[in-house]
Amino acid sequence: MRLSPDQMIFWQHGFFKLNATIVFTWGLMLLLAAGSRLITRRLSTDLTRSRWQNLLEIVVTAIEKQIEDVGLAPARKYVWFLGTLFLFVATASLCTVIPGYEPPTSSLSTTAALALCVFVAVPLFGIEDQGMGGYLKSYVKPTVIMLPFNIIGEFSRTLALAVRLFGNMMSGTMIIAILLTITPFIFPIFMTMLGLLTGMVQAYIFSILAAVYIAAATRTRTPKPELAPNT
């Protein structure tokens, strides 16, 4: 039993290996890029729209609504990053119905790469919103004693993102593989459906946590409005 798609080697020359994680990751990126190109090539502003455009608008609107609920505004500023994270993880889970396919998100290298994307994006969005000085000051609030703890928190939450997604995705894959070997065929089908649901939930959680971290980095304090004196 393979614990990770890293163990499935398609080609190797010396130290260079082409494993399933790399192949399936690039396959997913090509699938998302091609699908985006096909859906958006003939966008319409009229009442008559294609089914794919209607589906795209529903997905984008739902993602924007979730971003706004987290507290990030305007949502359009962040939807390209957070939406891509969600769609990648969700598509990686949905493709598990394809025979021979293993989600690259069940590899720690993939989840670590996704977490590093969030690690880099958080300060970039924070600096863009508050400026370099304003963002760096957030590390010493409410007191300079918090500086090392805030720095440790940056790395620990990145590690938590990677390990959480990796553990949940790998455990689901392993459970289905075990059931396929010890139970009749019909029962693992239901487990596969449950795995698809779990993958969608993990995609949602990962993107929402990324949005929360970005919201914390872009948070600015606005003074409370003063009450008018009584006359």
Short mmCIF file of C-alpha atoms in Angstrom, two decimals, residues 21-230:
data_model
loop_
_atom_site.label_atom_id
_atom_site.label_comp_id
_atom_site.label_asym_id
_atom_site.label_seq_id
_atom_site.Cartn_x
_atom_site.Cartn_y
_atom_site.Cartn_z
CA THR A 21 2.72 13.88 -7.26
CA ILE A 22 4.45 15.95 -9.94
CA VAL A 23 2.49 14.41 -12.83
CA PHE A 24 -0.92 14.78 -11.19
CA THR A 25 -0.15 18.28 -9.91
CA TRP A 26 0.80 19.54 -13.36
CA GLY A 27 -2.16 17.66 -14.81
CA LEU A 28 -4.50 19.47 -12.43
CA MET A 29 -2.95 22.83 -13.28
CA LEU A 30 -3.34 22.16 -17.00
CA LEU A 31 -6.93 21.04 -16.45
CA LEU A 32 -7.80 24.18 -14.50
CA ALA A 33 -6.02 26.45 -17.00
CA ALA A 34 -7.67 24.80 -20.00
CA GLY A 35 -11.08 24.79 -18.33
CA SER A 36 -10.73 28.46 -17.42
CA ARG A 37 -9.74 29.30 -20.98
CA LEU A 38 -12.64 27.38 -22.52
CA ILE A 39 -15.25 28.83 -20.17
CA THR A 40 -14.10 32.45 -20.37
CA ARG A 41 -13.39 32.68 -24.10
CA ARG A 42 -17.00 33.60 -24.94
CA LEU A 43 -18.33 35.46 -21.95
CA SER A 44 -21.59 37.30 -22.48
CA THR A 45 -23.20 40.24 -20.71
CA ASP A 46 -26.59 39.53 -22.26
CA LEU A 47 -29.39 37.56 -20.65
CA THR A 48 -28.54 34.60 -22.88
CA ARG A 49 -25.54 32.89 -21.34
CA SER A 50 -23.99 29.46 -21.58
CA ARG A 51 -24.37 26.90 -18.82
CA TRP A 52 -20.66 27.00 -18.15
CA GLN A 53 -20.73 30.77 -17.68
CA ASN A 54 -23.67 30.45 -15.28
CA LEU A 55 -21.75 27.80 -13.32
CA LEU A 56 -18.63 29.99 -13.28
CA GLU A 57 -20.59 32.99 -12.00
CA ILE A 58 -22.18 30.89 -9.26
CA VAL A 59 -18.79 29.60 -8.11
CA VAL A 60 -17.11 33.03 -8.20
CA THR A 61 -20.04 34.70 -6.44
CA ALA A 62 -20.02 32.05 -3.71
CA ILE A 63 -16.27 32.45 -3.19
CA GLU A 64 -16.57 36.24 -3.03
CA LYS A 65 -19.38 35.95 -0.49
CA GLN A 66 -17.24 33.73 1.74
CA ILE A 67 -14.31 36.14 1.46
CA GLU A 68 -16.54 39.06 2.46
CA ASP A 69 -17.89 37.08 5.42
CA VAL A 70 -14.33 36.63 6.67
CA GLY A 71 -13.89 40.39 6.61
CA LEU A 72 -11.82 40.97 3.48
CA ALA A 73 -13.04 43.79 1.32
CA PRO A 74 -13.13 44.33 -1.55
CA ALA A 75 -13.46 40.60 -2.24
CA ARG A 76 -12.37 40.99 -5.88
CA LYS A 77 -8.91 41.91 -4.63
CA TYR A 78 -8.40 38.48 -3.07
CA VAL A 79 -10.61 36.16 -5.10
CA TRP A 80 -7.89 35.31 -7.62
CA PHE A 81 -5.62 33.87 -4.91
CA LEU A 82 -8.11 32.32 -2.50
CA GLY A 83 -10.33 31.07 -5.32
CA THR A 84 -7.39 29.35 -6.99
CA LEU A 85 -6.45 27.62 -3.73
CA PHE A 86 -10.00 26.37 -3.25
CA LEU A 87 -10.43 25.17 -6.83
CA PHE A 88 -7.10 23.35 -6.84
CA VAL A 89 -7.75 21.42 -3.63
CA ALA A 90 -11.38 20.76 -4.57
CA THR A 91 -10.49 19.54 -8.07
CA ALA A 92 -7.73 17.33 -6.65
CA SER A 93 -10.39 15.63 -4.53
CA LEU A 94 -13.04 15.37 -7.24
CA CYS A 95 -10.64 13.64 -9.61
CA THR A 96 -10.29 10.68 -7.24
CA VAL A 97 -13.09 8.98 -9.18
CA ILE A 98 -10.59 8.50 -12.04
CA PRO A 99 -9.01 5.01 -11.89
CA GLY A 100 -5.29 5.09 -11.07
CA TYR A 101 -5.42 8.69 -9.90
CA GLU A 102 -4.13 9.71 -6.49
CA PRO A 103 -4.70 13.24 -5.20
CA PRO A 104 -1.41 15.16 -4.98
CA THR A 105 -2.77 16.81 -1.83
CA SER A 106 -2.14 13.49 -0.05
CA SER A 107 1.57 14.25 -0.44
CA LEU A 108 3.26 16.44 2.15
CA SER A 109 5.32 18.14 -0.55
CA THR A 110 2.17 19.46 -2.26
CA THR A 111 0.47 20.62 0.93
CA ALA A 112 3.72 22.26 2.04
CA ALA A 113 3.88 24.14 -1.28
CA LEU A 114 0.28 25.33 -0.85
CA ALA A 115 1.02 26.43 2.70
CA LEU A 116 4.13 28.30 1.51
CA CYS A 117 1.96 30.15 -1.00
CA VAL A 118 -0.18 31.35 1.90
CA PHE A 119 2.97 32.13 3.93
CA VAL A 120 4.21 34.44 1.15
CA ALA A 121 0.81 35.92 0.29
CA VAL A 122 -0.05 37.02 3.84
CA PRO A 123 2.76 39.60 4.22
CA LEU A 124 2.40 40.73 0.60
CA PHE A 125 -1.27 41.55 1.07
CA GLY A 126 -0.49 43.06 4.48
CA ILE A 127 2.23 45.32 3.11
CA GLU A 128 0.06 46.34 0.17
CA ASP A 129 -2.77 47.31 2.52
CA GLN A 130 -0.89 48.89 5.43
CA GLY A 131 2.51 49.69 3.99
CA MET A 132 5.82 48.21 5.08
CA GLY A 133 5.99 50.13 8.35
CA GLY A 134 2.40 49.50 9.33
CA TYR A 135 2.67 45.77 8.68
CA LEU A 136 5.95 45.37 10.58
CA LYS A 137 4.47 47.24 13.55
CA SER A 138 1.85 44.51 13.86
CA TYR A 139 4.60 42.15 15.06
CA VAL A 140 5.26 44.27 18.15
CA LYS A 141 1.65 44.81 19.19
CA PRO A 142 0.54 45.17 21.89
CA THR A 143 4.13 45.15 23.18
CA VAL A 144 7.60 44.47 21.78
CA ILE A 145 7.77 41.34 23.95
CA MET A 146 5.35 39.71 21.49
CA LEU A 147 7.83 39.98 18.59
CA PRO A 148 9.37 36.46 18.90
CA PHE A 149 5.97 34.90 19.55
CA ASN A 150 4.44 36.55 16.50
CA ILE A 151 7.35 35.38 14.34
CA ILE A 152 7.00 31.83 15.66
CA GLY A 153 3.26 32.05 14.99
CA GLU A 154 3.91 32.86 11.31
CA PHE A 155 5.89 29.64 10.86
CA SER A 156 3.74 27.45 13.09
CA ARG A 157 0.49 28.28 11.30
CA THR A 158 2.16 27.56 7.96
CA LEU A 159 3.24 24.17 9.27
CA ALA A 160 -0.25 23.58 10.68
CA LEU A 161 -1.84 24.35 7.30
CA ALA A 162 0.41 21.87 5.51
CA VAL A 163 0.10 19.07 8.05
CA ARG A 164 -3.67 19.47 8.51
CA LEU A 165 -4.44 19.19 4.81
CA PHE A 166 -1.90 16.40 4.28
CA GLY A 167 -3.18 14.34 7.22
CA ASN A 168 -6.83 14.63 6.30
CA MET A 169 -6.33 13.85 2.62
CA MET A 170 -3.89 10.98 3.19
CA SER A 171 -6.07 9.35 5.86
CA GLY A 172 -9.08 9.38 3.55
CA THR A 173 -7.08 7.78 0.74
CA MET A 174 -5.70 5.10 3.05
CA ILE A 175 -9.14 4.21 4.45
CA ILE A 176 -10.55 3.72 0.96
CA ALA A 177 -7.53 1.60 -0.06
CA ILE A 178 -7.91 -0.61 3.01
CA LEU A 179 -11.64 -1.10 2.47
CA LEU A 180 -11.04 -2.06 -1.15
CA THR A 181 -8.88 -4.97 0.01
CA ILE A 182 -11.03 -6.32 2.85
CA THR A 183 -14.64 -5.54 1.91
CA PRO A 184 -16.92 -6.06 -1.09
CA PHE A 185 -16.78 -3.54 -3.89
CA ILE A 186 -20.07 -1.76 -3.14
CA PHE A 187 -19.09 -0.46 0.31
CA PRO A 188 -15.93 1.40 -0.80
CA ILE A 189 -18.09 3.24 -3.35
CA PHE A 190 -19.92 4.94 -0.50
CA MET A 191 -16.58 5.63 1.18
CA THR A 192 -15.32 7.20 -2.03
CA MET A 193 -18.37 9.47 -2.08
CA LEU A 194 -17.66 10.36 1.53
CA GLY A 195 -14.06 11.03 0.54
CA LEU A 196 -15.25 13.47 -2.15
CA LEU A 197 -17.31 15.31 0.45
CA THR A 198 -14.36 15.35 2.84
CA GLY A 199 -12.11 16.73 0.12
CA MET A 200 -14.53 19.57 -0.58
CA VAL A 201 -14.70 20.37 3.12
CA GLN A 202 -10.91 20.41 3.34
CA ALA A 203 -10.71 22.72 0.32
CA TYR A 204 -13.16 25.07 2.03
CA ILE A 205 -11.31 24.98 5.36
CA PHE A 206 -7.90 25.54 3.74
CA SER A 207 -9.08 28.56 1.74
CA ILE A 208 -11.01 30.03 4.68
CA LEU A 209 -7.98 29.72 6.97
CA ALA A 210 -5.87 31.44 4.31
CA ALA A 211 -8.48 34.22 4.14
CA VAL A 212 -8.45 34.57 7.93
CA TYR A 213 -4.66 34.91 7.98
CA ILE A 214 -4.77 37.52 5.22
CA ALA A 215 -7.56 39.38 7.03
CA ALA A 216 -5.42 39.48 10.17
CA ALA A 217 -2.48 40.87 8.18
CA THR A 218 -4.57 43.55 6.45
CA ARG A 219 -6.55 44.60 9.51
CA THR A 220 -6.43 48.33 10.17
CA ARG A 221 -7.80 50.03 13.20
CA THR A 222 -10.35 52.71 12.46
CA PRO A 223 -11.19 55.23 15.16
CA LYS A 224 -14.67 55.02 16.61
CA PRO A 225 -16.94 57.86 15.55
CA GLU A 226 -17.37 60.47 18.26
CA LEU A 227 -20.83 61.01 19.59
CA ALA A 228 -22.30 64.44 18.91
CA PRO A 229 -22.72 66.53 22.09
CA ASN A 230 -26.23 66.87 23.40
#
